Structures are given as C-alpha cells and as structure tokens.
mmCIF file of C-alpha atoms in Angstrom:
data_model
loop_
_atom_site.group_PDB
_atom_site.id
_atom_site.type_symbol
_atom_site.label_atom_id
_atom_site.label_comp_id
_atom_site.label_asym_id
_atom_site.label_seq_id
_atom_site.Cartn_x
_atom_site.Cartn_y
_atom_site.Cartn_z
ATOM 1 C CA MET C 1 106.982 78.192 114.699
ATOM 2 C CA HIS C 2 108.087 79.184 118.131
ATOM 3 C CA VAL C 3 106.426 82.101 119.651
ATOM 4 C CA HIS C 4 107.687 83.993 122.390
ATOM 5 C CA PHE C 5 105.819 86.801 124.327
ATOM 6 C CA VAL C 6 108.001 89.589 125.756
ATOM 7 C CA ASP C 7 106.959 92.655 127.973
ATOM 8 C CA ALA C 8 108.873 95.887 128.793
ATOM 9 C CA ARG C 9 110.390 94.185 131.982
ATOM 10 C CA PHE C 10 112.458 92.309 129.529
ATOM 11 C CA SER C 11 113.589 89.265 131.253
ATOM 12 C CA TYR C 12 114.076 87.152 127.809
ATOM 13 C CA ARG C 13 117.567 86.700 125.988
ATOM 14 C CA SER C 14 117.589 84.497 122.908
ATOM 15 C CA THR C 15 120.485 81.963 122.492
ATOM 16 C CA THR C 16 119.692 81.514 118.808
ATOM 17 C CA PRO C 17 121.343 83.698 116.146
ATOM 18 C CA HIS C 18 118.614 85.207 113.797
ATOM 19 C CA VAL C 19 117.889 87.333 110.756
ATOM 20 C CA LEU C 20 115.121 89.540 112.186
ATOM 21 C CA THR C 21 112.533 91.462 110.434
ATOM 22 C CA LEU C 22 110.182 94.064 112.591
ATOM 23 C CA GLY C 23 106.846 95.521 112.136
ATOM 24 C CA MET C 24 103.261 95.429 113.178
ATOM 25 C CA PHE C 25 102.228 93.703 109.806
ATOM 26 C CA ASP C 26 98.709 94.452 110.372
ATOM 27 C CA GLY C 27 97.085 92.437 107.204
ATOM 28 C CA VAL C 28 100.321 90.996 106.226
ATOM 29 C CA HIS C 29 99.535 92.660 102.844
ATOM 30 C CA VAL C 30 101.866 92.136 99.566
ATOM 31 C CA GLY C 31 104.400 94.511 100.850
ATOM 32 C CA HIS C 32 104.673 92.795 104.070
ATOM 33 C CA ALA C 33 104.905 89.416 102.454
ATOM 34 C CA ALA C 34 107.657 90.785 100.181
ATOM 35 C CA LEU C 35 109.527 91.960 103.236
ATOM 36 C CA LEU C 36 109.075 88.854 105.356
ATOM 37 C CA ARG C 37 110.027 86.515 102.394
ATOM 38 C CA ARG C 38 113.301 88.613 102.020
ATOM 39 C CA ALA C 39 114.028 88.144 105.677
ATOM 40 C CA VAL C 40 113.707 84.240 105.153
ATOM 41 C CA CYS C 41 115.865 84.605 101.990
ATOM 42 C CA ALA C 42 118.635 86.303 103.712
ATOM 43 C CA ALA C 43 118.528 83.853 106.705
ATOM 44 C CA GLU C 44 119.275 81.098 104.326
ATOM 45 C CA GLU C 45 121.802 82.938 102.904
ATOM 46 C CA ARG C 46 123.698 83.213 106.065
ATOM 47 C CA GLY C 47 122.908 80.196 107.654
ATOM 48 C CA LEU C 48 120.500 81.745 110.466
ATOM 49 C CA GLU C 49 117.342 81.246 111.750
ATOM 50 C CA PRO C 50 114.355 83.777 110.345
ATOM 51 C CA ALA C 51 112.489 85.444 113.037
ATOM 52 C CA VAL C 52 109.792 88.235 112.983
ATOM 53 C CA VAL C 53 109.379 90.867 115.580
ATOM 54 C CA THR C 54 105.601 92.129 115.874
ATOM 55 C CA PHE C 55 103.415 93.855 118.575
ATOM 56 C CA THR C 56 100.281 93.299 120.493
ATOM 57 C CA PRO C 57 97.935 95.256 120.801
ATOM 58 C CA HIS C 58 98.638 97.869 117.977
ATOM 59 C CA PRO C 59 100.850 100.802 119.211
ATOM 60 C CA ARG C 60 98.355 103.184 117.719
ATOM 61 C CA ALA C 61 95.771 101.882 119.834
ATOM 62 C CA VAL C 62 97.888 102.087 123.139
ATOM 63 C CA LEU C 63 98.510 105.697 122.189
ATOM 64 C CA GLY C 64 94.772 106.514 122.060
ATOM 65 C CA ASP C 65 93.518 105.679 118.437
ATOM 66 C CA ARG C 66 90.513 103.474 119.228
ATOM 67 C CA GLY C 67 90.362 102.803 115.514
ATOM 68 C CA PHE C 68 93.282 100.481 115.856
ATOM 69 C CA LEU C 69 91.662 98.314 118.688
ATOM 70 C CA ARG C 70 90.345 96.421 115.751
ATOM 71 C CA MET C 71 92.822 94.566 113.473
ATOM 72 C CA LEU C 72 92.840 93.262 109.865
ATOM 73 C CA THR C 73 94.821 90.270 111.042
ATOM 74 C CA PRO C 74 94.242 89.689 114.854
ATOM 75 C CA LEU C 75 97.349 88.171 116.359
ATOM 76 C CA ARG C 76 96.362 84.377 116.124
ATOM 77 C CA GLU C 77 96.044 84.911 112.236
ATOM 78 C CA ARG C 78 99.022 86.985 111.766
ATOM 79 C CA LEU C 79 101.253 84.454 113.260
ATOM 80 C CA ALA C 80 99.781 81.809 111.068
ATOM 81 C CA LEU C 81 100.486 83.811 108.019
ATOM 82 C CA PHE C 82 104.059 84.269 109.441
ATOM 83 C CA ARG C 83 104.368 80.598 109.509
ATOM 84 C CA SER C 84 102.929 80.121 106.141
ATOM 85 C CA LEU C 85 105.739 82.477 104.707
ATOM 86 C CA GLY C 86 108.569 80.396 106.342
ATOM 87 C CA LEU C 87 109.345 82.343 109.444
ATOM 88 C CA ARG C 88 110.560 79.988 112.254
ATOM 89 C CA ARG C 89 110.203 82.191 115.380
ATOM 90 C CA ALA C 90 108.215 85.153 116.322
ATOM 91 C CA TYR C 91 108.549 87.622 119.170
ATOM 92 C CA VAL C 92 105.518 89.270 120.166
ATOM 93 C CA LEU C 93 106.192 92.493 122.159
ATOM 94 C CA HIS C 94 103.603 93.550 124.520
ATOM 95 C CA TYR C 95 103.149 97.208 123.652
ATOM 96 C CA THR C 96 102.141 99.160 126.625
ATOM 97 C CA PRO C 97 102.690 103.183 127.646
ATOM 98 C CA GLU C 98 105.949 101.899 129.420
ATOM 99 C CA PHE C 99 107.076 100.312 126.197
ATOM 100 C CA ALA C 100 106.362 103.196 124.377
ATOM 101 C CA ARG C 101 108.891 105.303 126.466
ATOM 102 C CA ILE C 102 111.691 102.961 125.415
ATOM 103 C CA SER C 103 114.164 104.971 123.442
ATOM 104 C CA ALA C 104 115.404 104.196 119.810
ATOM 105 C CA ASP C 105 119.003 103.937 121.285
ATOM 106 C CA ASP C 106 117.624 101.402 123.899
ATOM 107 C CA PHE C 107 115.815 99.268 121.462
ATOM 108 C CA ARG C 108 118.680 99.077 119.022
ATOM 109 C CA ASP C 109 121.462 98.645 121.517
ATOM 110 C CA THR C 110 119.718 96.496 123.919
ATOM 111 C CA TRP C 111 116.705 94.770 122.925
ATOM 112 C CA LEU C 112 117.627 93.699 119.227
ATOM 113 C CA PRO C 113 120.797 92.015 120.248
ATOM 114 C CA ALA C 114 119.055 90.312 123.124
ATOM 115 C CA LEU C 115 116.590 88.995 120.577
ATOM 116 C CA GLY C 116 119.622 87.495 118.914
ATOM 117 C CA ALA C 117 119.672 89.908 116.003
ATOM 118 C CA LYS C 118 122.649 89.515 113.506
ATOM 119 C CA HIS C 119 121.086 90.832 110.581
ATOM 120 C CA VAL C 120 117.892 93.045 110.603
ATOM 121 C CA VAL C 121 115.538 93.388 107.338
ATOM 122 C CA LEU C 122 113.156 96.082 107.719
ATOM 123 C CA GLY C 123 110.976 98.347 105.519
ATOM 124 C CA GLU C 124 111.926 101.939 104.498
ATOM 125 C CA ASP C 125 109.099 103.375 106.513
ATOM 126 C CA PHE C 126 109.503 101.439 109.703
ATOM 127 C CA ARG C 127 109.987 103.508 112.721
ATOM 128 C CA TYR C 128 110.793 102.731 116.496
ATOM 129 C CA GLY C 129 111.484 103.982 119.863
ATOM 130 C CA ALA C 130 109.730 106.842 121.933
ATOM 131 C CA GLY C 131 108.555 109.432 119.765
ATOM 132 C CA ARG C 132 109.171 107.224 116.761
ATOM 133 C CA ARG C 133 112.518 108.739 116.498
ATOM 134 C CA GLY C 134 114.341 105.512 115.235
ATOM 135 C CA ASP C 135 114.733 104.964 111.534
ATOM 136 C CA PRO C 136 116.706 102.752 109.275
ATOM 137 C CA ASP C 137 119.767 105.398 109.311
ATOM 138 C CA HIS C 138 119.617 105.314 112.984
ATOM 139 C CA LEU C 139 119.573 101.571 113.184
ATOM 140 C CA ARG C 140 122.635 101.572 110.974
ATOM 141 C CA ALA C 141 124.436 103.928 113.101
ATOM 142 C CA GLY C 142 126.498 102.044 115.867
ATOM 143 C CA ALA C 143 124.231 98.699 115.437
ATOM 144 C CA ALA C 144 126.057 95.376 116.470
ATOM 145 C CA PHE C 145 124.324 93.856 113.509
ATOM 146 C CA THR C 146 123.983 94.301 109.723
ATOM 147 C CA VAL C 147 120.975 96.221 108.581
ATOM 148 C CA GLU C 148 119.147 95.787 105.020
ATOM 149 C CA VAL C 149 116.286 98.160 104.107
ATOM 150 C CA VAL C 150 113.659 96.931 101.650
ATOM 151 C CA PRO C 151 111.797 99.409 99.472
ATOM 152 C CA SER C 152 107.878 99.707 99.579
ATOM 153 C CA VAL C 153 105.870 98.012 97.198
ATOM 154 C CA PRO C 154 103.667 100.229 94.930
ATOM 155 C CA GLU C 155 99.772 99.503 94.806
ATOM 156 C CA ASP C 156 100.030 98.674 91.074
ATOM 157 C CA VAL C 157 102.057 95.503 92.143
ATOM 158 C CA ARG C 158 100.969 92.415 90.212
ATOM 159 C CA GLY C 159 101.491 88.669 90.899
ATOM 160 C CA MET C 160 102.293 88.787 94.439
ATOM 161 C CA ARG C 161 100.638 86.759 97.220
ATOM 162 C CA ALA C 162 100.803 87.015 100.935
ATOM 163 C CA GLU C 163 100.638 83.214 101.469
ATOM 164 C CA GLY C 164 103.516 81.275 99.769
ATOM 165 C CA GLY C 165 104.616 81.359 96.085
ATOM 166 C CA GLY C 166 104.314 84.595 93.821
ATOM 167 C CA SER C 167 106.958 86.848 92.889
ATOM 168 C CA SER C 168 109.679 88.061 95.449
ATOM 169 C CA SER C 169 110.542 90.955 93.491
ATOM 170 C CA ILE C 170 110.144 94.342 94.747
ATOM 171 C CA SER C 171 109.822 97.391 92.702
ATOM 172 C CA PRO C 172 110.833 100.864 93.979
ATOM 173 C CA VAL C 173 108.224 103.284 94.646
ATOM 174 C CA GLY C 174 108.207 106.153 92.304
ATOM 175 C CA ALA C 175 107.273 109.827 93.694
ATOM 176 C CA LYS C 176 103.586 109.658 92.793
ATOM 177 C CA VAL C 177 103.008 105.896 93.135
ATOM 178 C CA PRO C 178 101.151 105.009 96.235
ATOM 179 C CA LYS C 179 102.100 102.269 98.291
ATOM 180 C CA VAL C 180 100.472 99.240 99.417
ATOM 181 C CA SER C 181 99.531 99.838 103.303
ATOM 182 C CA SER C 182 97.520 98.716 106.073
ATOM 183 C CA ARG C 183 95.837 102.106 106.060
ATOM 184 C CA ARG C 184 94.845 101.986 102.485
ATOM 185 C CA VAL C 185 93.205 98.186 102.971
ATOM 186 C CA ARG C 186 91.245 99.569 105.925
ATOM 187 C CA ALA C 187 90.012 102.418 103.708
ATOM 188 C CA LEU C 188 89.050 100.047 101.026
ATOM 189 C CA LEU C 189 87.103 97.535 103.456
ATOM 190 C CA ALA C 190 85.403 100.522 104.885
ATOM 191 C CA ALA C 191 84.120 101.358 101.271
ATOM 192 C CA GLY C 192 82.919 97.570 100.824
ATOM 193 C CA GLU C 193 85.771 97.479 97.971
ATOM 194 C CA VAL C 194 86.854 94.170 99.129
ATOM 195 C CA ALA C 195 88.252 92.737 95.379
ATOM 196 C CA GLU C 196 90.538 95.614 95.690
ATOM 197 C CA ALA C 197 91.491 94.998 99.174
ATOM 198 C CA ALA C 198 92.143 91.275 98.205
ATOM 199 C CA ARG C 199 94.421 92.443 95.675
ATOM 200 C CA LEU C 200 96.692 94.263 97.958
ATOM 201 C CA LEU C 201 96.471 91.655 100.603
ATOM 202 C CA GLY C 202 97.180 88.893 98.234
ATOM 203 C CA ARG C 203 94.114 86.956 99.400
ATOM 204 C CA PRO C 204 90.521 87.575 100.211
ATOM 205 C CA TYR C 205 89.862 89.438 103.369
ATOM 206 C CA ALA C 206 88.278 87.151 105.830
ATOM 207 C CA LEU C 207 86.313 86.946 109.039
ATOM 208 C CA GLU C 208 86.619 84.055 111.378
ATOM 209 C CA GLY C 209 84.374 82.555 114.056
ATOM 210 C CA VAL C 210 82.611 80.083 115.468
ATOM 211 C CA VAL C 211 78.564 79.064 114.497
ATOM 212 C CA VAL C 212 76.406 79.557 117.418
ATOM 213 C CA PRO C 213 72.681 79.062 117.701
ATOM 214 C CA GLY C 214 70.561 82.076 116.431
ATOM 215 C CA GLU C 215 66.765 82.830 116.466
ATOM 216 C CA GLY C 216 65.911 80.611 113.538
ATOM 217 C CA ARG C 217 64.756 83.676 111.515
ATOM 218 C CA GLY C 218 66.605 82.801 108.422
ATOM 219 C CA ARG C 219 65.273 79.068 108.107
ATOM 220 C CA GLU C 220 61.572 80.756 108.566
ATOM 221 C CA LEU C 221 62.380 82.751 105.510
ATOM 222 C CA GLY C 222 63.633 79.677 103.596
ATOM 223 C CA PHE C 223 67.338 80.980 103.929
ATOM 224 C CA PRO C 224 68.952 79.207 106.965
ATOM 225 C CA THR C 225 71.932 81.265 108.206
ATOM 226 C CA ALA C 226 74.962 80.280 110.072
ATOM 227 C CA ASN C 227 75.469 82.926 112.879
ATOM 228 C CA LEU C 228 79.083 83.775 113.363
ATOM 229 C CA LEU C 229 80.574 84.374 116.804
ATOM 230 C CA VAL C 230 83.611 86.764 116.014
ATOM 231 C CA VAL C 231 85.595 86.795 119.110
ATOM 232 C CA GLU C 232 88.844 88.159 117.595
ATOM 233 C CA PRO C 233 88.946 92.132 117.217
ATOM 234 C CA TYR C 234 88.654 91.963 113.248
ATOM 235 C CA VAL C 235 87.967 95.392 111.422
ATOM 236 C CA PHE C 236 84.578 94.841 110.150
ATOM 237 C CA PRO C 237 83.958 95.872 106.567
ATOM 238 C CA ARG C 238 81.170 98.254 105.187
ATOM 239 C CA ARG C 239 77.753 97.162 106.554
ATOM 240 C CA GLY C 240 76.055 95.095 103.762
ATOM 241 C CA VAL C 241 75.553 91.824 101.731
ATOM 242 C CA TYR C 242 78.712 89.974 100.393
ATOM 243 C CA ALA C 243 79.218 86.896 98.078
ATOM 244 C CA ALA C 244 81.943 84.858 99.985
ATOM 245 C CA TRP C 245 83.612 81.580 100.165
ATOM 246 C CA ALA C 246 82.824 79.823 103.502
ATOM 247 C CA ALA C 247 85.698 77.640 104.771
ATOM 248 C CA LEU C 248 84.543 75.186 107.159
ATOM 249 C CA GLY C 249 86.913 73.722 109.865
ATOM 250 C CA ASP C 250 86.193 71.028 112.291
ATOM 251 C CA GLY C 251 85.394 73.343 115.063
ATOM 252 C CA ARG C 252 88.480 73.224 117.012
ATOM 253 C CA GLN C 253 90.484 76.298 118.104
ATOM 254 C CA GLY C 254 94.100 75.829 117.014
ATOM 255 C CA ALA C 255 97.178 76.629 118.950
ATOM 256 C CA VAL C 256 98.549 80.041 118.496
ATOM 257 C CA GLY C 257 100.005 80.594 114.886
ATOM 258 C CA SER C 258 98.185 77.683 113.454
ATOM 259 C CA ARG C 259 95.169 77.585 111.316
ATOM 260 C CA PRO C 260 93.191 74.585 109.571
ATOM 261 C CA ALA C 261 95.190 72.930 106.745
ATOM 262 C CA ALA C 262 93.626 73.435 103.420
ATOM 263 C CA GLN C 263 92.714 69.620 103.067
ATOM 264 C CA GLU C 264 91.033 69.920 106.480
ATOM 265 C CA GLU C 265 88.488 72.525 105.238
ATOM 266 C CA ARG C 266 85.681 72.353 103.034
ATOM 267 C CA ARG C 267 84.767 75.522 100.978
ATOM 268 C CA ILE C 268 81.210 76.434 100.037
ATOM 269 C CA PRO C 269 79.787 79.370 98.114
ATOM 270 C CA ALA C 270 77.728 81.871 100.598
ATOM 271 C CA VAL C 271 75.917 85.120 100.951
ATOM 272 C CA VAL C 272 77.013 86.949 103.913
ATOM 273 C CA ASN C 273 75.308 89.809 105.701
ATOM 274 C CA VAL C 274 77.551 92.126 108.036
ATOM 275 C CA GLY C 275 75.239 94.507 109.773
ATOM 276 C CA VAL C 276 72.502 94.851 112.199
ATOM 277 C CA ARG C 277 69.410 93.173 110.743
ATOM 278 C CA PRO C 278 67.342 96.559 110.291
ATOM 279 C CA THR C 279 64.146 94.705 109.201
ATOM 280 C CA VAL C 280 64.259 92.279 112.108
ATOM 281 C CA ASP C 281 65.554 93.879 115.073
ATOM 282 C CA GLY C 282 68.209 96.548 114.313
ATOM 283 C CA SER C 283 70.324 95.833 117.257
ATOM 284 C CA ARG C 284 73.897 94.658 117.708
ATOM 285 C CA GLU C 285 76.591 93.921 114.877
ATOM 286 C CA ARG C 286 76.186 90.679 113.259
ATOM 287 C CA VAL C 287 77.813 88.251 110.767
ATOM 288 C CA GLU C 288 75.409 85.903 109.282
ATOM 289 C CA ALA C 289 76.225 83.508 106.350
ATOM 290 C CA HIS C 290 73.624 81.603 104.063
ATOM 291 C CA LEU C 291 75.515 78.673 102.545
ATOM 292 C CA LEU C 292 74.719 77.788 99.044
ATOM 293 C CA ASP C 293 73.224 74.266 98.150
ATOM 294 C CA PHE C 294 74.256 73.082 101.792
ATOM 295 C CA SER C 295 72.400 71.069 104.360
ATOM 296 C CA GLY C 296 73.868 69.916 107.665
ATOM 297 C CA GLU C 297 74.425 70.878 111.257
ATOM 298 C CA LEU C 298 77.032 73.864 111.627
ATOM 299 C CA TYR C 299 76.776 74.529 115.305
ATOM 300 C CA GLY C 300 80.249 74.734 117.097
ATOM 301 C CA VAL C 301 82.189 74.666 113.588
ATOM 302 C CA HIS C 302 84.849 77.022 113.008
ATOM 303 C CA ILE C 303 83.993 78.974 109.587
ATOM 304 C CA ARG C 304 86.454 81.517 107.674
ATOM 305 C CA LEU C 305 84.468 83.705 105.600
ATOM 306 C CA GLU C 306 86.320 85.071 102.608
ATOM 307 C CA LEU C 307 84.948 88.035 101.078
ATOM 308 C CA VAL C 308 84.462 88.074 97.488
ATOM 309 C CA ALA C 309 82.303 90.761 96.296
ATOM 310 C CA TYR C 310 80.164 93.653 97.685
ATOM 311 C CA LEU C 311 76.601 93.082 96.660
ATOM 312 C CA ARG C 312 74.405 95.708 98.035
ATOM 313 C CA GLU C 313 74.096 97.861 101.274
ATOM 314 C CA GLU C 314 72.081 96.736 104.310
ATOM 315 C CA ARG C 315 68.643 98.296 104.389
ATOM 316 C CA ARG C 316 65.126 98.110 105.982
ATOM 317 C CA PHE C 317 62.472 96.268 104.034
ATOM 318 C CA PRO C 318 58.790 96.732 104.812
ATOM 319 C CA GLY C 319 58.294 93.110 105.926
ATOM 320 C CA LEU C 320 59.728 89.619 106.147
ATOM 321 C CA ARG C 321 58.277 88.630 102.770
ATOM 322 C CA ALA C 322 60.173 91.547 100.831
ATOM 323 C CA LEU C 323 63.133 90.602 102.839
ATOM 324 C CA ALA C 324 62.833 86.957 101.544
ATOM 325 C CA GLU C 325 62.507 88.040 98.006
ATOM 326 C CA GLN C 326 65.583 90.161 98.056
ATOM 327 C CA ILE C 327 67.712 87.353 99.733
ATOM 328 C CA ALA C 328 66.502 85.346 96.620
ATOM 329 C CA LEU C 329 68.057 87.874 94.496
ATOM 330 C CA ASP C 330 71.178 88.132 96.520
ATOM 331 C CA VAL C 331 71.593 84.359 96.157
ATOM 332 C CA ALA C 332 71.024 84.485 92.542
ATOM 333 C CA PHE C 333 73.539 87.467 92.122
ATOM 334 C CA ALA C 334 76.156 85.829 94.316
ATOM 335 C CA ARG C 335 76.195 82.551 92.232
ATOM 336 C CA LYS C 336 77.566 84.787 89.264
ATOM 337 C CA HIS C 337 80.738 85.256 91.331
ATOM 338 C CA PHE C 338 81.306 81.363 91.816
ATOM 339 C CA VAL C 339 80.857 80.324 87.970
#
C-alpha cells in the first residue's frame, strides 16, 4: 500500500483516479471495516484504485480534547489494517489548527479532486470542513465526483470482522439501536469489558511494544514477566489483570503500514498486568506480561498483547508472598480462557 503524507500547504496532486473513502477510522471497528470494504468493492466495479483518506493526529486532540491524544489504533496499526482490507493507497492528512480552518467548500472542491476522487464512499455521520459544516448532502451538491453514503452498523451486528473475510452486508440503524462507534469501544475498554470491545472491533483489542529489561521482580516471585515498552500512543484499558494472547514477532520494527505476517508470529497464552504495581512501587504506568509455559529470552522482541478477558482489578497486597499467591491464582484462572 502506498502512503502519502499531506499537510495544509497542499502541494500534492494525485495522477491516479480513485474511489476514496474518508474518516478518522480510530479502532477500525466493524462499522469502519464495512465502509472500507464497500470502497474496495466500488473501486473494483469501476476499474479504479481504492484509497483511504485519514488524519493524524486526531482532530479532536488538535481542537483541545486531550483524551484523544491516545488512540485505539495508532497510525502504524491503522494503516496495516487498511492494507489488510484491500486498500491500495492511503492519504494521511496532517491535522493542524490551520487545517481545521479549511472550509467545507474548499475541502470538497479543491482537496478531494486533487487527491484523485472520482467516486467517494463515506459514512452517514462523516463531517468535514471548518465547524464540521460539511456533510453527505453538502458533498453531493456541486461535487465533481459521485458520492455513495453507507449506513452505520448497529451494535448488535454479528459475523463481521475487521480483518478480511466476514459478512459485507450492512444493516441500517433503527431509531433505538446504538451504533458501533470508536467512542463506545473506548468506554468499554475503560470499564475493562475487553470481550465486548473485541466484538465491536472484530478482533481483540491489543497493545504493542518491545520487551525491555525490568527489575527482575517477577522472576524473584516465580513468575518472570516481559516488560513492554509501549511507544505508540495507545488507549490503555482499565487498570488490572487480563488474560491475553502474546503474539511474538522477530523484534524488528516494520515499515509504516505493515505488521508481522501470521506465519512470522508465535502466539502464547499470557497473564498481563496493566497498571502501576501498587505492591512494589506504585509509580508509572506499566504493561507487564507473564507468558504461560514459556522459557526463553525476550529482550528486544516485538510483542502484541491481545486482551481476551479482564480477570481482576489491580490492588495492593500486604507483601510479596501474598502477591505471588495471587499471581498463581491469576494464572490458573487465565488458563480457563485458553482451553
């Protein structure tokens, strides 16, 4: 997949005609996946190249909402998911206060044609331009391209996946049926409801990083842990202990828009702690994983932790022995999720 970074100075002009789809696509949940797959199908029907327009950082963060400095899918992961869904090109618009002042008319009449738009596929809730004044009706009016609006996906959707496969049908939303949304996924993660979040995402929510040396405290307790350096600005789930799959890569950082192929990964059950280790030091936020029935060196290895179930809240124990006893119970409980 070709990736182009574009800023408000706008010096880029595409020479390739596209079916474009537009959005933040944070999380690339099942609703996003349906929209992206529809864009790919529309491109095949028209003999055009499917492309996606997305943003970095999150527009809400630029406009002052600090909660959106963290993402469900940081840019590298988002681009990898776009690629897995069949998109051939991505335009990443650098969102700044200057970009936020671009009018809806200018975005429709100048930006999208310059990005090669011949047919645009977008969700019914998509808004654009200064003050979010642009909507699907505005896009249709006077546009130099055709426009297709895809209904939102209801939360009770079944059988849809964000990565490949799955149903491509989209059910219109009833008046009282909540829609799949990134905001809803964020709320579920904040509550530790990772199984429900996975249903809306079409895959387990995951944190990615590289294993770095720790203090060796887990090994002293009999449960050696991999200390994950999470560089990307992920939304962290509720503090606590989780059952998870640890997908081990080869330690190399892939190119933008890539991720390790399934055959390059080794998946191992794990118990993961997300929090501040109140029994030990209670300092900074950490992500630590104890891989079940695993022995070997992990320093420098890239790991993706796919959260399966919330086991318990993080709490302070009277001593390290009590902590070790609880970790043993956590391991036993976690194993039930991998049978």
